[in-house]
Coordinates of C-alpha atoms in Angstrom, one line a residue:
M1370 CA 250.7 -65.2 212.7
T1371 CA 250.7 -68.6 214.5
N1372 CA 252.7 -71.5 213.5
T1373 CA 250.3 -74.4 213.9
V1374 CA 251.6 -77.9 213.1
R1375 CA 249.4 -80.9 212.6
D1376 CA 250.5 -83.9 214.5
G1377 CA 250.1 -87.5 213.4
S1378 CA 248.3 -88.4 216.6
A1379 CA 245.6 -85.7 215.9
G1380 CA 244.4 -86.6 212.5
G1381 CA 247.5 -85.9 210.5
L1382 CA 250.3 -88.1 209.1
R1383 CA 252.5 -90.1 211.4
R1384 CA 256.0 -88.9 212.2
E1385 CA 258.0 -92.1 211.2
L1386 CA 261.0 -90.6 209.5
G1387 CA 264.2 -89.8 211.4
L1388 CA 267.2 -87.8 210.2
R1389 CA 268.6 -90.8 208.3
E1390 CA 265.4 -91.5 206.5
A1391 CA 264.9 -87.8 205.7
L1392 CA 268.5 -87.5 204.3
A1393 CA 268.0 -90.7 202.3
L1394 CA 264.7 -89.2 200.9
G1395 CA 266.5 -86.0 199.9
V1396 CA 269.7 -87.5 198.5
G1397 CA 267.9 -90.6 197.0
G1398 CA 265.4 -88.3 195.4
T1399 CA 268.1 -86.3 193.8
V1400 CA 271.1 -88.3 192.7
G1401 CA 269.4 -90.7 190.4
G1402 CA 268.0 -88.3 187.8
G1403 CA 270.8 -85.7 188.2
I1404 CA 273.8 -88.0 187.7
F1405 CA 272.4 -90.7 185.4
T1406 CA 270.0 -88.7 183.1
L1407 CA 270.7 -85.0 183.3
V1408 CA 274.4 -85.5 182.7
E1409 CA 273.4 -86.4 179.1
V1410 CA 271.3 -83.1 178.7
A1411 CA 274.0 -81.0 180.3
A1412 CA 276.7 -82.5 178.1
G1413 CA 274.8 -81.4 175.1
A1414 CA 274.5 -77.8 176.4
A1415 CA 278.0 -77.2 177.9
G1416 CA 280.3 -80.2 177.4
P1417 CA 282.8 -80.7 180.2
A1418 CA 282.0 -77.2 181.4
S1419 CA 278.9 -78.8 182.9
L1420 CA 281.2 -79.1 185.9
I1421 CA 280.9 -75.3 186.3
A1422 CA 277.2 -75.5 185.9
F1423 CA 277.0 -78.0 188.8
V1424 CA 278.8 -75.5 191.0
L1425 CA 276.6 -72.6 190.0
A1426 CA 273.5 -74.7 190.5
F1427 CA 274.7 -75.7 194.0
A1428 CA 275.3 -72.0 194.9
A1429 CA 271.8 -71.1 193.7
S1430 CA 270.3 -74.0 195.6
A1431 CA 272.2 -73.1 198.8
V1432 CA 270.9 -69.5 198.9
I1433 CA 267.4 -70.8 198.4
A1434 CA 267.7 -73.8 200.8
L1435 CA 268.7 -71.6 203.7
P1436 CA 265.4 -69.7 203.8
Y1437 CA 263.6 -72.9 202.9
A1438 CA 265.1 -74.5 206.0
E1439 CA 263.7 -71.7 208.1
L1440 CA 260.3 -72.1 206.5
A1441 CA 260.3 -75.8 207.1
C1442 CA 261.0 -75.2 210.8
R1443 CA 258.2 -72.7 211.0
V1444 CA 255.6 -75.0 209.4
P1445 CA 256.8 -78.6 209.3
A1446 CA 253.6 -79.9 207.6
A1447 CA 252.7 -82.0 204.6
G1448 CA 253.2 -80.0 201.4
G1449 CA 256.3 -78.1 202.6
G1450 CA 256.4 -74.7 200.9
Y1451 CA 252.7 -75.1 200.0
A1452 CA 251.7 -75.3 203.6
V1453 CA 253.5 -72.1 204.7
T1454 CA 252.4 -70.2 201.5
R1455 CA 248.7 -71.0 202.2
Q1456 CA 249.1 -70.1 205.8
V1457 CA 250.8 -66.8 205.2
L1458 CA 249.5 -65.6 201.8
G1459 CA 246.1 -67.2 201.8
P1460 CA 244.3 -70.1 200.0
T1461 CA 244.5 -68.7 196.4
W1462 CA 248.3 -68.3 196.7
G1463 CA 248.4 -71.7 198.4
F1464 CA 246.6 -73.4 195.5
A1465 CA 248.9 -71.7 193.0
M1466 CA 252.0 -72.8 195.0
G1467 CA 250.8 -76.4 195.3
W1468 CA 249.7 -76.6 191.7
I1469 CA 253.1 -75.3 190.5
Y1470 CA 255.0 -77.6 192.8
W1471 CA 253.0 -80.6 191.8
G1472 CA 253.1 -79.8 188.1
G1473 CA 256.9 -79.2 188.2
Y1474 CA 257.6 -82.6 189.7
L1475 CA 254.9 -84.3 187.6
L1476 CA 256.4 -83.1 184.3
A1477 CA 260.0 -83.5 185.5
S1478 CA 259.3 -87.1 186.5
G1479 CA 259.7 -88.1 182.9
Y1480 CA 263.5 -87.7 183.0
V1481 CA 263.6 -90.1 186.0
T1482 CA 261.2 -92.8 184.7
I1483 CA 262.3 -92.7 181.1
G1484 CA 265.9 -92.6 182.2
F1485 CA 265.3 -95.7 184.3
G1486 CA 263.7 -97.3 181.2
Q1487 CA 266.7 -96.5 179.1
Y1488 CA 269.1 -98.0 181.5
L1489 CA 266.9 -101.1 182.0
H1490 CA 266.7 -101.4 178.2
A1491 CA 270.5 -101.2 178.0
A1492 CA 270.8 -104.0 180.6
T1493 CA 268.0 -106.4 179.7
G1494 CA 266.5 -105.3 176.4
V1495 CA 263.1 -104.5 178.0
P1496 CA 261.4 -101.7 176.0
T1497 CA 262.1 -98.3 177.6
T1498 CA 258.4 -97.3 178.0
A1499 CA 257.5 -100.6 179.6
G1500 CA 260.3 -100.3 182.1
A1501 CA 259.3 -96.7 182.9
V1502 CA 255.6 -97.6 183.5
A1503 CA 256.6 -100.6 185.6
L1504 CA 258.8 -98.5 187.8
V1505 CA 255.9 -96.0 188.5
A1506 CA 253.6 -99.0 189.3
A1507 CA 256.1 -100.5 191.8
C1508 CA 256.7 -97.2 193.6
T1509 CA 253.0 -96.5 193.8
L1510 CA 252.5 -99.9 195.5
V1511 CA 255.3 -99.2 198.0
N1512 CA 253.8 -95.9 198.9
L1513 CA 250.4 -97.4 199.4
V1514 CA 251.9 -99.5 202.2
G1515 CA 253.2 -96.5 204.1
A1516 CA 255.9 -94.0 204.7
K1517 CA 257.9 -96.2 207.0
L1518 CA 258.5 -98.9 204.4
S1519 CA 259.1 -96.2 201.8
G1520 CA 261.7 -94.5 204.1
R1521 CA 263.5 -97.8 204.8
A1522 CA 263.6 -98.6 201.1
Q1523 CA 265.2 -95.2 200.5
S1524 CA 267.8 -95.8 203.2
V1525 CA 268.9 -99.2 201.7
V1526 CA 269.0 -97.9 198.1
F1527 CA 270.9 -94.8 199.2
A1528 CA 273.6 -96.9 200.9
V1529 CA 274.0 -99.2 197.9
A1530 CA 274.1 -96.2 195.5
V1531 CA 276.8 -94.4 197.4
V1532 CA 279.0 -97.5 197.3
G1533 CA 278.4 -97.8 193.5
F1534 CA 279.3 -94.2 192.9
L1535 CA 282.5 -94.3 194.9
T1536 CA 283.5 -97.5 193.1
F1537 CA 282.9 -95.8 189.8
V1538 CA 285.0 -92.8 190.9
C1539 CA 287.9 -94.8 192.3
W1540 CA 287.9 -97.1 189.3
G1541 CA 287.7 -94.3 186.7
L1542 CA 289.8 -91.4 188.2
P1543 CA 293.2 -93.0 187.2
H1544 CA 291.9 -93.2 183.6
V1545 CA 291.0 -89.4 183.4
R1546 CA 292.9 -87.7 180.6
S1547 CA 293.1 -83.9 180.2
A1548 CA 292.9 -84.3 176.4
V1549 CA 289.3 -85.7 176.7
L1550 CA 288.2 -82.5 178.5
V1551 CA 289.2 -80.4 175.4
P1552 CA 287.3 -78.4 174.3
F1553 CA 286.2 -77.7 177.8
A1554 CA 283.5 -75.2 177.0
P1555 CA 282.5 -75.8 173.3
H1556 CA 279.5 -73.4 173.5
G1557 CA 281.2 -70.9 175.8
G1558 CA 279.6 -69.1 178.7
V1559 CA 276.1 -69.3 177.0
G1560 CA 276.3 -73.1 177.2
V1561 CA 277.1 -73.1 180.9
L1562 CA 274.2 -70.7 181.6
L1563 CA 271.8 -73.0 179.6
A1564 CA 273.0 -76.0 181.5
T1565 CA 272.7 -74.4 184.9
P1566 CA 268.9 -74.5 185.2
V1567 CA 268.9 -78.1 184.0
V1568 CA 271.5 -79.0 186.7
F1569 CA 269.6 -76.9 189.2
L1570 CA 266.6 -79.3 188.7
A1571 CA 269.0 -82.1 189.8
F1572 CA 269.4 -80.5 193.3
G1573 CA 265.8 -80.8 194.0
G1574 CA 266.0 -83.2 197.0
F1575 CA 266.0 -80.5 199.7
D1576 CA 262.5 -79.4 199.0
M1577 CA 261.3 -83.0 198.9
V1578 CA 262.5 -83.2 202.5
A1579 CA 260.4 -80.1 203.4
A1580 CA 257.3 -81.5 201.7
A1581 CA 257.5 -84.6 203.9
G1582 CA 257.9 -82.4 207.0
E1583 CA 254.8 -83.7 208.8
E1584 CA 256.2 -87.2 208.8
I1585 CA 259.7 -86.3 210.1
R1586 CA 260.5 -86.7 213.8
R1587 CA 262.0 -83.7 215.7
P1588 CA 261.4 -81.4 212.7
E1589 CA 263.0 -78.4 214.4
R1590 CA 266.3 -80.2 214.3
N1591 CA 266.1 -82.8 211.6
L1592 CA 264.5 -80.7 208.8
P1593 CA 267.3 -78.0 208.5
L1594 CA 270.0 -80.7 209.0
A1595 CA 268.5 -82.9 206.3
I1596 CA 268.0 -80.1 203.8
L1597 CA 271.5 -78.7 204.1
L1598 CA 273.3 -82.1 204.3
T1599 CA 271.4 -83.2 201.2
L1600 CA 272.9 -80.3 199.2
V1601 CA 276.4 -80.9 200.4
C1602 CA 276.3 -84.7 199.8
V1603 CA 274.8 -84.3 196.3
L1604 CA 277.4 -81.7 195.2
V1605 CA 280.3 -83.9 196.2
L1606 CA 278.8 -86.9 194.4
Y1607 CA 278.0 -84.9 191.3
L1608 CA 281.4 -83.4 190.9
L1609 CA 283.3 -86.6 191.5
V1610 CA 281.1 -88.7 189.2
A1611 CA 280.8 -86.0 186.5
F1612 CA 284.5 -85.3 186.4
T1613 CA 285.2 -89.0 186.0
A1614 CA 282.7 -89.3 183.2
F1615 CA 283.8 -86.2 181.3
G1616 CA 287.5 -87.0 181.9
T1617 CA 287.2 -90.5 180.4
T1618 CA 284.5 -90.1 177.7
P1619 CA 284.1 -87.4 175.0
A1620 CA 281.1 -85.1 175.6
G1621 CA 279.7 -86.1 172.2
V1622 CA 279.4 -89.7 173.3
L1623 CA 277.7 -88.8 176.6
R1624 CA 275.3 -86.5 174.8
G1625 CA 274.2 -89.2 172.4
S1626 CA 273.9 -92.1 174.9
G1627 CA 270.8 -93.4 176.5
A1628 CA 272.9 -94.7 179.3
P1629 CA 275.8 -92.2 179.5
L1630 CA 277.5 -93.3 182.8
A1631 CA 277.3 -97.0 181.8
D1632 CA 279.0 -96.2 178.5
A1633 CA 281.6 -94.1 180.4
A1634 CA 282.3 -97.0 182.8
A1635 CA 282.7 -99.4 179.9
R1636 CA 285.6 -97.2 178.5
F1637 CA 287.8 -97.7 181.6
G1638 CA 286.4 -100.9 183.1
G1639 CA 284.9 -102.9 180.3
V1640 CA 281.8 -105.1 180.8
P1641 CA 282.1 -105.4 184.6
A1642 CA 282.1 -101.6 185.1
R1643 CA 279.3 -101.2 182.7
R1644 CA 277.2 -103.7 184.6
L1645 CA 278.0 -102.0 187.8
M1646 CA 276.7 -98.6 186.6
L1647 CA 273.6 -100.2 185.0
G1648 CA 272.7 -101.7 188.3
C1649 CA 273.5 -98.6 190.2
A1650 CA 271.4 -96.5 187.8
A1651 CA 268.4 -98.8 188.2
L1652 CA 268.6 -98.6 192.0
T1653 CA 269.0 -94.8 192.2
L1654 CA 266.5 -93.9 189.5
A1655 CA 264.1 -96.2 191.3
A1656 CA 264.8 -94.3 194.6
T1657 CA 264.2 -91.0 192.8
A1658 CA 260.9 -92.2 191.4
N1659 CA 259.9 -93.5 194.9
A1660 CA 260.6 -90.1 196.4
L1661 CA 258.6 -88.4 193.6
V1662 CA 255.5 -90.5 194.3
M1663 CA 255.8 -89.8 198.0
V1664 CA 256.2 -86.1 198.0
T1665 CA 253.9 -85.2 195.1
S1666 CA 251.1 -87.4 196.5
R1667 CA 251.5 -85.5 199.8
A1668 CA 251.1 -82.2 198.0
L1669 CA 247.8 -83.5 196.6
F1670 CA 246.8 -84.7 200.0
A1671 CA 247.6 -81.4 201.7
M1672 CA 245.7 -79.3 199.1
A1673 CA 242.6 -81.6 199.4
R1674 CA 242.8 -81.6 203.2
D1675 CA 242.6 -77.8 203.0
G1676 CA 239.6 -77.7 200.7
L1677 CA 241.5 -76.7 197.5
L1678 CA 240.9 -80.0 195.7
P1679 CA 238.2 -82.7 196.0
A1680 CA 238.0 -84.0 199.6
A1681 CA 238.4 -87.6 198.5
L1682 CA 242.1 -86.9 197.8
G1683 CA 242.5 -85.8 201.4
R1684 CA 241.4 -89.1 203.0
L1685 CA 243.7 -91.2 205.1
R1686 CA 243.5 -94.9 205.7
P1687 CA 242.7 -95.3 209.4
D1688 CA 245.2 -98.1 210.2
S1689 CA 248.3 -96.8 208.3
R1690 CA 247.5 -93.1 208.0
V1691 CA 248.4 -93.3 204.3
P1692 CA 246.7 -90.9 201.8
R1693 CA 245.8 -93.8 199.4
P1694 CA 243.5 -91.9 197.0
A1695 CA 246.2 -89.2 196.5
V1696 CA 248.9 -91.8 196.0
L1697 CA 246.7 -93.7 193.4
V1698 CA 245.8 -90.6 191.4
D1699 CA 249.4 -89.3 191.5
G1700 CA 250.7 -92.7 190.4
L1701 CA 248.3 -92.8 187.4
L1702 CA 249.4 -89.3 186.3
L1703 CA 253.1 -90.1 186.7
G1704 CA 252.5 -93.2 184.6
G1705 CA 251.0 -91.1 181.9
V1706 CA 254.0 -88.8 181.8
A1707 CA 256.2 -91.9 181.5
L1708 CA 254.2 -92.9 178.5
L1709 CA 254.1 -89.5 176.7
G1710 CA 257.2 -87.6 177.8
S1711 CA 260.8 -87.2 176.7
V1712 CA 263.9 -86.5 178.8
Q1713 CA 264.5 -83.1 177.1
L1714 CA 260.9 -81.9 177.4
A1715 CA 260.8 -83.1 181.0
A1716 CA 263.9 -81.2 181.9
T1717 CA 262.8 -77.9 180.3
A1718 CA 259.1 -77.9 181.2
G1719 CA 259.5 -79.3 184.6
G1720 CA 262.5 -77.1 185.2
F1721 CA 260.5 -73.9 184.6
L1722 CA 257.8 -74.8 187.1
Y1723 CA 260.3 -76.2 189.6
V1724 CA 262.2 -72.9 189.7
L1725 CA 258.9 -70.9 189.8
H1726 CA 257.6 -72.8 192.8
F1727 CA 260.3 -71.3 195.1
F1728 CA 258.9 -67.7 194.8
P1729 CA 255.7 -67.9 196.9
P1730 CA 257.5 -69.5 199.9
L1731 CA 260.3 -66.9 199.7
L1732 CA 257.6 -64.1 199.6
S1733 CA 256.0 -65.8 202.6
L1734 CA 259.2 -65.7 204.6
V1735 CA 259.6 -62.0 203.9
R1736 CA 256.1 -61.4 205.2
L1737 CA 256.7 -63.6 208.3
R1738 CA 259.9 -61.8 209.1
R1739 CA 258.3 -58.4 208.8
A1740 CA 255.3 -59.5 211.0
A1741 CA 257.8 -60.7 213.7
S1742 CA 255.0 -62.7 215.4
G1743 CA 254.8 -66.2 216.8
P1744 CA 257.7 -68.2 218.4
A1745 CA 261.1 -67.9 216.9
P1746 CA 262.0 -70.9 214.6
A1747 CA 264.7 -73.3 215.6
F1748 CA 266.7 -72.3 212.5
R1749 CA 267.0 -68.8 211.1
T1750 CA 268.4 -67.7 207.7
P1751 CA 271.9 -66.2 208.2
A1752 CA 272.6 -62.8 206.7
P1753 CA 269.0 -62.4 205.4
R1754 CA 269.6 -59.0 203.8
I1755 CA 272.1 -60.7 201.5
V1756 CA 270.7 -64.2 201.2
L1757 CA 267.1 -63.4 200.4
P1758 CA 267.8 -60.9 197.6
L1759 CA 270.3 -63.5 196.1
A1760 CA 267.6 -66.2 196.3
F1761 CA 265.1 -64.0 194.3
T1762 CA 267.8 -63.0 191.8
C1763 CA 269.0 -66.6 191.2
G1764 CA 265.5 -67.8 190.7
A1765 CA 264.7 -65.0 188.2
A1766 CA 267.9 -65.7 186.2
M1767 CA 267.1 -69.4 185.9
L1768 CA 263.5 -68.7 184.8
V1769 CA 264.9 -66.7 181.9
A1770 CA 267.5 -69.4 181.2
T1771 CA 264.9 -72.1 180.7
G1772 CA 263.9 -70.5 177.4
G1773 CA 260.6 -70.2 175.5
R1774 CA 259.8 -73.9 175.5
G1775 CA 259.9 -74.2 179.2
A1776 CA 258.0 -71.0 179.8
S1777 CA 255.2 -71.8 177.3
T1778 CA 254.6 -75.3 178.8
G1779 CA 254.6 -73.8 182.3
L1780 CA 252.1 -71.1 181.4
V1781 CA 249.8 -73.7 179.9
W1782 CA 250.0 -75.6 183.2
L1783 CA 249.2 -72.5 185.1
A1784 CA 246.2 -71.8 182.9
V1785 CA 244.8 -75.3 183.5
G1786 CA 245.3 -74.7 187.3
A1787 CA 243.3 -71.5 187.1
V1788 CA 240.4 -73.3 185.5
V1789 CA 240.6 -76.2 188.0
H1790 CA 240.8 -73.8 191.0
W1791 CA 238.0 -71.4 190.1
G1792 CA 235.8 -74.2 188.7
Y1793 CA 236.1 -76.3 191.9
Q1794 CA 235.6 -73.3 194.2
G1795 CA 232.5 -72.3 192.1
W1796 CA 231.1 -75.8 192.4
R1797 CA 231.7 -75.9 196.2
G1798 CA 229.9 -72.5 196.5
R1799 CA 226.9 -73.8 194.5
A1800 CA 226.8 -77.1 196.4
G1801 CA 226.9 -75.2 199.7
A1802 CA 224.1 -72.8 198.6
A1803 CA 222.0 -75.8 197.5
G1804 CA 222.5 -77.6 200.8

């Protein structure tokens, strides 16, 4: 097995993202939805015990991220786990992986874009749907310009967001009261288990970094560093902000709020604190949406470039090396989800596919390790006999926890993918025979 990597100078994407931009892509693509939107969903499932769900989701993410970092070093190409799955398991598995990955983020994008619309509505009165669609349009335009502008935008937003979060925590922690945290687990352990896959979805930034691997400089160093640092940064932010929110605001209020952290800030800081969190939410949710457009369009580009989707989606603009057709199609579909979706549906349906998409890359790593061919990667999974079985076990447990609604929606998406794959491959075969 060879570990071929396309380079931007040889017909691929340009390597314009350093460690800072990669980390900003990962953290910026995670914290917006997880803190501002999914806190509301988690509060309904587990109450203040959502804090435990955050820790469990981090642990599951970590045991999956370690082998994922090794995979990203082996094949630092556009599409992340899709690229290595196609190379190791073949084109049919590659299509399945890419379709699941793309569908997971496509459906899950609703909790980001609609969440942005809800916060914008709370701040300005603009209708939620209009704000959500406008966000998708703006992010699509930014990504049409190129990855360099997108990466710089992520860095700026990331820095502003961190300052806002720390201000929220420092302002709110003195107002935390233990009585507000009671009952801590109103739905018991079952509620915590139900909240964990929702919160796990909020740790999704590390695989966004892998998907942009072909545009990251020094991938053998920067990819694993960006992936692991993303998880640590996100966990610290989540725990601090969530503890402040649950310790100052009853879980019932958070559960019924369209702008939960803004309402929490208003309880201890009044109008100024509420405005701070509304602004911070708008920035970070916008950064999440920007990251979603970037990485999901690269998945479409990679699949088309490999002959699994129409070739038009794999075209690059010669001057900027931007996959404009893929970005445009992806933006249109993300806009459709913003029009039709709901936060709850996005979290459950997208969550099932998001968890499922880790299995093909993990299987690929097992095969690569058994083959023991090609150069050794710069990063290797520690204690693989423990970490790899744990990764499969955590994934299976969270698939079950997503429930029937998530599974049924995910299976429908898989059925559509099967029709698209075999239909397109059949058309290519007939066109080739006719030619």
